[in-house]
Short mmCIF file of C-alpha atoms in Angstrom, two decimals:
data_model
loop_
_atom_site.label_atom_id
_atom_site.label_comp_id
_atom_site.label_asym_id
_atom_site.label_seq_id
_atom_site.Cartn_x
_atom_site.Cartn_y
_atom_site.Cartn_z
CA MET L 1 -8.53 -37.71 51.91
CA LEU L 2 -11.46 -35.60 50.28
CA ARG L 3 -14.47 -36.85 49.11
CA GLU L 4 -16.89 -35.15 46.85
CA LYS L 5 -20.61 -34.88 47.02
CA VAL L 6 -22.55 -36.09 44.37
CA ARG L 7 -24.30 -33.11 42.57
CA ASP L 8 -27.89 -32.96 41.88
CA GLU L 9 -28.56 -31.29 38.35
CA THR L 10 -31.82 -30.05 39.27
CA ASP L 11 -30.19 -28.21 42.70
CA PRO L 12 -30.51 -24.53 42.26
CA ARG L 13 -27.12 -24.41 44.41
CA SER L 14 -25.49 -26.63 41.96
CA ILE L 15 -21.87 -24.52 41.00
CA VAL L 16 -19.74 -24.56 37.92
CA PRO L 17 -16.56 -22.57 37.88
CA SER L 18 -15.97 -19.69 35.26
CA ASP L 19 -12.71 -17.86 34.55
CA ILE L 20 -13.07 -14.72 36.97
CA ASN L 21 -11.67 -12.41 34.22
CA LEU L 22 -15.10 -13.22 32.13
CA GLU L 23 -17.19 -12.90 35.13
CA LYS L 24 -15.67 -9.32 36.02
CA TRP L 25 -16.97 -7.81 32.71
CA ASN L 26 -20.52 -7.56 30.97
CA ILE L 27 -19.20 -9.58 27.85
CA PHE L 28 -22.96 -10.63 27.00
CA GLY L 29 -25.77 -8.29 25.30
CA THR L 30 -29.36 -8.62 24.68
CA LYS L 31 -30.70 -10.35 21.58
CA ASN L 32 -30.97 -6.48 20.16
CA SER L 33 -27.31 -6.15 20.57
CA ARG L 34 -25.49 -5.63 17.30
CA GLY L 35 -21.66 -5.77 16.29
CA LEU L 36 -18.43 -4.76 18.28
CA ARG L 37 -19.04 -3.83 21.89
CA ILE L 38 -16.22 -1.90 23.76
CA LEU L 39 -16.18 -2.05 27.48
CA LYS L 40 -13.88 0.09 29.16
CA ARG L 41 -12.81 1.23 32.99
CA GLU L 42 -10.46 4.02 34.10
CA PHE L 43 -8.89 4.44 37.42
CA GLN L 44 -6.27 6.39 38.89
CA LEU L 45 -3.17 4.25 39.86
CA ASN L 46 0.13 6.14 41.46
CA GLY L 47 -1.21 9.44 40.08
CA LYS L 48 -1.74 8.24 36.44
CA LYS L 49 -4.71 7.52 34.38
CA GLN L 50 -4.90 3.72 33.76
CA ILE L 51 -7.42 2.43 31.21
CA GLN L 52 -8.75 -1.42 30.84
CA MET L 53 -10.50 -2.34 27.93
CA VAL L 54 -12.63 -5.62 26.68
CA ARG L 55 -13.61 -5.76 23.02
CA VAL L 56 -16.45 -8.19 22.29
CA GLY L 57 -16.83 -8.95 18.43
CA LEU L 58 -15.43 -7.59 15.36
CA GLU L 59 -15.68 -4.21 13.68
CA GLY L 60 -17.69 -4.32 10.66
CA SER L 61 -19.77 -7.54 11.99
CA THR L 62 -23.22 -7.51 13.23
CA GLN L 63 -22.93 -10.48 15.72
CA THR L 64 -22.15 -10.20 19.27
CA LEU L 65 -22.47 -12.58 22.29
CA THR L 66 -25.66 -12.61 24.18
CA ALA L 67 -27.44 -14.21 27.20
CA GLU L 68 -28.37 -17.18 25.00
CA GLU L 69 -24.82 -17.96 24.37
CA ALA L 70 -24.41 -17.58 27.92
CA LYS L 71 -26.45 -20.07 28.98
CA ILE L 72 -24.82 -22.56 26.53
CA PHE L 73 -21.20 -21.55 27.54
CA TYR L 74 -22.20 -22.30 31.37
CA LEU L 75 -23.99 -25.69 30.41
CA LEU L 76 -21.08 -26.67 28.74
CA LEU L 77 -18.63 -25.87 31.57
CA ASP L 78 -20.84 -27.68 33.59
CA LEU L 79 -20.45 -30.75 31.36
CA TRP L 80 -16.69 -30.29 31.39
CA ASP L 81 -16.55 -29.87 35.28
CA LYS L 82 -18.96 -32.98 36.10
CA ASN L 83 -16.54 -35.18 33.88
CA GLY L 84 -13.16 -34.51 35.38
CA ARG L 85 -12.29 -31.13 34.00
CA SER L 86 -9.71 -32.73 31.12
CA ALA L 87 -7.05 -30.35 30.75
CA GLU L 88 -7.53 -30.48 26.91
CA GLY L 89 -11.06 -28.79 27.78
CA THR L 90 -13.02 -31.46 25.66
CA VAL L 91 -16.51 -31.79 26.54
CA TYR L 92 -18.76 -34.63 25.44
CA GLY L 93 -22.55 -34.35 25.04
CA SER L 94 -25.46 -34.20 22.71
CA PHE L 95 -27.52 -31.68 20.98
CA ARG L 96 -30.53 -33.29 22.92
CA GLN L 97 -28.76 -33.14 26.42
CA ILE L 98 -27.72 -29.61 26.36
CA PHE L 99 -30.91 -28.04 24.77
CA GLY L 100 -32.87 -30.25 26.92
CA ARG L 101 -31.52 -28.46 29.82
CA LEU L 102 -31.87 -24.85 28.16
CA GLN L 103 -35.90 -25.61 28.03
CA GLY L 104 -36.08 -27.28 31.11
CA HIS L 105 -36.84 -30.64 29.60
CA THR L 106 -34.68 -32.63 32.00
CA ALA L 107 -37.18 -34.07 34.27
CA LEU L 108 -39.40 -36.00 32.03
CA PRO L 109 -40.92 -39.38 33.09
CA ALA L 110 -38.66 -42.23 32.42
CA GLY L 111 -38.78 -43.69 28.80
CA GLN L 112 -40.06 -40.24 27.26
CA LYS L 113 -38.05 -38.21 25.02
CA LYS L 114 -38.70 -34.52 24.02
CA ARG L 115 -38.34 -34.21 20.18
CA TYR L 116 -36.84 -31.31 18.71
CA GLY L 117 -37.18 -29.85 15.19
CA THR L 118 -34.57 -28.67 12.57
CA TRP L 119 -34.88 -25.19 13.61
CA GLN L 120 -33.96 -25.87 16.93
CA ARG L 121 -30.85 -27.84 15.97
CA LYS L 122 -30.01 -24.83 13.36
CA TRP L 123 -30.50 -22.25 16.51
CA PHE L 124 -28.23 -24.43 18.61
CA SER L 125 -25.66 -24.44 15.62
CA GLU L 126 -25.78 -20.75 15.02
CA LYS L 127 -25.16 -20.07 18.89
CA LEU L 128 -22.07 -22.68 18.68
CA ASN L 129 -20.72 -20.53 16.07
CA ARG L 130 -20.94 -17.48 17.57
CA LEU L 131 -19.03 -19.28 20.80
CA MET L 132 -16.09 -20.02 18.29
CA SER L 133 -15.91 -17.05 16.18
CA ILE L 134 -16.67 -13.99 18.31
CA PRO L 135 -13.43 -12.95 19.76
CA ILE L 136 -13.24 -11.27 23.35
CA VAL L 137 -10.06 -9.08 23.74
CA PHE L 138 -8.60 -8.12 26.79
CA GLU L 139 -6.64 -4.95 26.79
CA ALA L 140 -4.44 -4.44 29.99
CA ALA L 141 -7.62 -6.10 31.41
CA TYR L 142 -6.95 -9.69 32.21
CA ARG L 143 -5.47 -10.34 35.50
CA ASN L 144 -3.20 -13.95 36.33
CA LYS L 145 -3.86 -15.76 39.54
CA ASP L 146 -0.73 -13.88 40.84
CA GLY L 147 -2.54 -10.69 40.63
CA THR L 148 -0.33 -9.70 37.39
CA THR L 149 -2.07 -7.92 34.62
CA ARG L 150 -1.42 -9.29 30.70
CA ASP L 151 -1.00 -6.48 28.23
CA LEU L 152 -3.08 -8.19 25.71
CA GLU L 153 -5.15 -11.61 25.71
CA SER L 154 -7.37 -12.47 22.88
CA PHE L 155 -9.52 -15.59 22.87
CA THR L 156 -13.01 -17.26 22.04
CA LEU L 157 -15.27 -19.11 24.60
CA LEU L 158 -15.28 -22.20 22.58
CA SER L 159 -12.32 -23.33 20.27
CA LYS L 160 -14.05 -26.29 18.58
CA ALA L 161 -17.39 -27.80 18.43
CA THR L 162 -18.50 -30.83 16.50
CA LEU L 163 -22.35 -31.46 16.41
CA PHE L 164 -23.53 -35.23 15.56
CA GLU L 165 -25.81 -35.37 12.78
CA ARG L 166 -27.77 -38.98 12.16
CA ASN L 167 -27.66 -38.65 8.28
CA LYS L 168 -23.94 -37.95 8.13
CA ALA L 169 -23.09 -40.63 10.82
CA SER L 170 -24.71 -43.18 9.09
CA ASN L 171 -22.75 -42.75 6.22
CA THR L 172 -19.28 -42.43 7.64
CA LYS L 173 -20.27 -45.09 10.35
CA GLN L 174 -19.09 -42.75 13.00
CA LEU L 175 -20.17 -43.63 16.63
CA TYR L 176 -22.67 -41.43 18.50
CA PHE L 177 -20.06 -40.70 21.50
CA ASP L 178 -17.01 -40.12 19.22
CA LEU L 179 -19.39 -37.26 16.96
CA SER L 180 -20.80 -35.07 19.54
CA HIS L 181 -18.10 -32.78 21.25
CA PHE L 182 -16.76 -29.20 22.28
CA THR L 183 -13.78 -27.98 23.40
CA ILE L 184 -13.23 -25.12 25.80
CA HIS L 185 -10.89 -22.39 24.89
CA PRO L 186 -7.46 -23.02 26.26
CA VAL L 187 -7.34 -19.72 28.24
CA ILE L 188 -10.35 -20.10 29.97
CA VAL L 189 -9.37 -24.05 30.66
CA LYS L 190 -6.20 -22.92 32.35
CA SER L 191 -7.23 -20.09 34.46
CA ILE L 192 -9.83 -22.36 35.88
CA LEU L 193 -7.49 -25.49 36.58
CA GLU L 194 -5.30 -22.58 38.48
CA LYS L 195 -7.80 -21.72 40.31
CA ASN L 196 -8.33 -18.28 39.11
CA MET L 197 -12.00 -18.64 38.83
CA LYS L 198 -15.63 -17.61 40.16
CA PRO L 199 -18.23 -19.99 41.30
CA ILE L 200 -21.33 -19.52 39.06
CA LEU L 201 -24.87 -21.19 40.18
CA VAL L 202 -25.48 -22.51 36.87
CA ASN L 203 -29.18 -23.66 37.17
CA VAL L 204 -30.04 -20.25 38.41
CA VAL L 205 -28.69 -18.80 35.10
CA THR L 206 -29.79 -21.02 32.65
CA GLY L 207 -33.47 -20.74 34.38
CA LEU L 208 -33.74 -17.23 33.87
CA LYS L 209 -35.99 -16.55 30.96
CA LYS L 210 -35.14 -12.59 30.19
CA ASP L 211 -31.66 -11.65 28.32
CA LEU L 212 -31.43 -8.75 30.66
CA SER L 213 -32.19 -10.79 33.91
CA ILE L 214 -28.90 -12.80 33.10
CA ILE L 215 -27.10 -9.59 32.46
CA LEU L 216 -27.87 -7.91 35.72
CA TYR L 217 -27.55 -10.97 37.53
CA ARG L 218 -24.10 -11.92 36.74
CA HIS L 219 -23.36 -8.31 37.55
CA LEU L 220 -25.06 -8.52 41.06
CA ASP L 221 -23.52 -11.65 41.70
CA ILE L 222 -19.99 -10.33 41.67
CA ILE L 223 -20.32 -6.82 42.71
CA MET L 224 -22.30 -8.11 45.82
CA ALA L 225 -20.16 -10.71 46.80
CA ASP L 226 -19.23 -8.56 49.94
CA LYS L 227 -22.22 -6.23 50.03
CA THR L 228 -25.76 -6.78 51.24
CA HIS L 229 -26.94 -3.37 49.37
CA PHE L 230 -26.86 -2.04 45.86
CA GLU L 231 -28.08 1.36 44.36
CA ARG L 232 -27.20 2.13 40.57
CA MET L 233 -28.91 4.99 38.69
CA VAL L 234 -30.66 3.56 35.69
CA ASP L 235 -29.10 5.67 33.14
CA ASP L 236 -25.61 4.20 34.27
CA LEU L 237 -26.93 0.72 34.07
CA LYS L 238 -27.99 1.46 30.65
CA GLU L 239 -24.79 2.83 29.63
CA GLU L 240 -22.86 -0.09 31.36
CA PHE L 241 -24.99 -2.69 29.67
CA GLY L 242 -24.97 -1.23 26.62
CA LEU L 243 -28.59 -1.73 26.13
CA VAL L 244 -30.13 -0.30 22.73
CA ILE L 245 -33.47 0.83 24.32
CA ALA L 246 -34.54 4.32 23.20
CA ARG L 247 -37.38 5.13 25.30
CA LYS L 248 -36.89 5.56 29.11
CA ASP L 249 -40.13 4.15 29.90
CA ASN L 250 -39.28 1.10 27.93
CA VAL L 251 -36.08 0.82 29.94
CA LEU L 252 -37.87 1.16 32.91
CA ARG L 253 -40.37 -1.42 32.14
CA GLU L 254 -37.74 -3.92 31.04
CA LEU L 255 -35.60 -3.51 34.29
CA ARG L 256 -38.78 -3.93 36.52
CA GLU L 257 -39.50 -7.35 34.91
CA CYS L 258 -35.88 -8.37 35.44
CA CYS L 259 -36.59 -7.27 38.91
CA ALA L 260 -39.28 -9.22 39.51
CA GLU L 261 -37.43 -12.12 37.95
CA LEU L 262 -34.63 -11.98 40.25
CA GLU L 263 -36.29 -11.09 43.36
CA GLY L 264 -35.97 -14.35 45.65
CA VAL L 265 -33.17 -16.18 43.59
CA ASP L 266 -29.77 -17.25 45.06
CA VAL L 267 -26.67 -15.87 44.27
CA THR L 268 -23.26 -17.42 45.19
CA THR L 269 -23.28 -15.56 48.44
CA GLY L 270 -26.70 -15.51 49.56
CA ARG L 271 -29.96 -14.68 48.15
CA ILE L 272 -31.63 -11.67 46.54
CA ILE L 273 -34.50 -10.67 48.97
CA TYR L 274 -35.32 -7.21 47.57
CA CYS L 275 -34.72 -5.94 43.70
CA ARG L 276 -36.83 -2.97 42.70
CA VAL L 277 -36.95 0.12 40.43
CA GLU L 278 -37.27 3.15 42.28
CA LYS L 279 -37.37 7.08 42.34
CA ALA L 280 -34.25 8.57 43.04
CA VAL L 281 -33.98 11.13 45.53
CA ASP L 282 -34.03 14.01 42.88
CA GLY L 283 -37.54 12.77 42.06
CA ARG L 284 -36.94 13.09 38.09
CA ASN L 285 -34.68 9.76 37.62
CA TRP L 286 -34.65 6.39 38.62
CA LYS L 287 -32.46 4.03 40.10
CA VAL L 288 -32.12 0.32 40.75
CA VAL L 289 -32.25 -1.20 44.53
CA VAL L 290 -31.22 -4.44 45.29
CA ARG L 291 -30.53 -6.13 49.09
CA LYS L 292 -29.20 -9.57 49.65
CA GLY L 293 -30.03 -11.88 52.31
CA LYS L 294 -27.60 -12.64 55.21
CA GLN L 295 -27.87 -16.81 54.17
CA LEU L 296 -24.28 -16.81 53.22
CA PRO L 297 -22.74 -20.20 52.28
CA GLN L 298 -20.99 -21.90 55.26
CA LEU L 299 -17.38 -21.93 54.27
CA PRO L 300 -15.55 -24.94 55.51
CA ALA L 301 -12.30 -23.76 57.98
CA LYS L 302 -9.64 -26.23 56.46
CA LEU L 303 -9.77 -28.00 53.43
CA SER L 304 -6.85 -30.26 54.22
CA THR L 305 -8.41 -31.69 57.01
CA GLU L 306 -8.22 -35.65 57.16
CA GLY L 307 -11.40 -37.37 56.67
CA SER L 308 -13.44 -34.13 56.23
CA VAL L 309 -16.10 -34.11 53.85
CA VAL L 310 -15.55 -30.92 51.54
CA SER L 311 -17.40 -30.66 48.23
CA ARG L 312 -15.80 -29.21 44.99
CA GLU L 313 -18.51 -26.41 45.05
CA GLU L 314 -17.19 -25.58 48.98
CA GLU L 315 -13.70 -25.52 47.23
CA GLU L 316 -14.36 -23.09 44.68
CA LEU L 317 -16.37 -20.47 47.15
CA MET L 318 -13.26 -20.94 49.43
CA GLU L 319 -11.06 -20.22 46.21
CA PHE L 320 -13.24 -16.87 45.34
CA TYR L 321 -13.31 -16.20 49.00
CA ARG L 322 -9.39 -16.01 48.94
CA THR L 323 -9.53 -13.62 46.03
CA LEU L 324 -11.42 -10.84 48.07
CA ASP L 325 -9.41 -7.89 49.98
CA PRO L 326 -8.65 -8.86 53.78
CA GLU L 327 -11.36 -6.26 54.54
CA LYS L 328 -14.00 -8.03 52.77
CA ARG L 329 -13.06 -11.20 54.35
CA VAL L 330 -13.28 -9.67 57.63
CA LEU L 331 -16.89 -8.44 56.50
CA ILE L 332 -17.94 -11.71 55.17
CA ASP L 333 -16.93 -13.59 58.48
CA SER L 334 -18.28 -11.35 60.79
CA ARG L 335 -21.88 -11.79 59.13
CA ARG L 336 -21.49 -15.64 59.07
CA ASP L 337 -20.79 -15.60 62.75
CA THR L 338 -23.77 -13.78 63.15
CA ILE L 339 -25.72 -16.31 61.44
CA GLU L 340 -24.29 -19.13 63.40
CA ILE L 341 -24.79 -17.50 66.61
CA GLY L 342 -28.11 -16.84 65.74
CA ARG L 343 -28.74 -20.63 64.62
CA ALA L 344 -27.43 -21.65 67.90
CA SER L 345 -29.78 -19.49 69.58
CA CYS L 346 -32.50 -21.13 67.73
CA ARG L 347 -31.55 -24.80 68.60
CA GLU L 348 -31.12 -23.92 72.36
#
């Protein structure tokens, strides 16, 4: 019989599941992002060019999903996960609870409450509206658990959100816990319940200050799942992330600040031990260089052993591990074995 460990909300290794299709694309932009964003990938399959496309937003609209919406979405996923992952995707919570975690106000002394103003509630309501109204359209890009691809899939991150308001509740005699609730879109819920997911370190993401840090972190977290080294030209990253920063020196400054924030933080398969902007070999261009430490999580050998203690986080890491190609699994296993041998030598 599997038993779950009690999760600590302040633990930086606290894991929340997300739809792996969302994590494989840069669906979130910065505060300066505006309007419809089109993400495209091309590859060869059986000698024919294949195109995958994801559209975020609506043509003619100035709104899009940003890293601020990402934080709120992951916190709602976390609440849904902690409350048993209902098939309906319903999350019960409060503005104070979620906004407090965004601001890092969860560790206040007993009996002390942080007061939030009208503008903060308005800001939060606007973010919820974006999560409910901005569509994400996958064209030949949404992969099912069995590896097949859907020709077209469209959804928003939330399908419903109702925020408690004290003055309205007093008039309608509606209870506090009845009013504040949010519903994660059924497409996302179904994907996670089918284990078609990617684990996310929710407290790492919500603790990052810069929008670009969150965007770069999400990219590194999935692309370095089987790698310890990453390099990418700054111009390529600017295009991939859709950065609307004109001056090259401003782009470099932003990336340097992001690297400073990311260096030393955990990813789901280790820790970023080096993150810098460096000169390219040609001496004219610049690149981002990232190295990951070897402190990979120890994956349980079996999930069905009677009496074993396996947490939900470990199950999710195993599910992500199973989605990797066999060659990537061998690489991870070899690194893990090297670490365990080193630990055993230290103990001796």
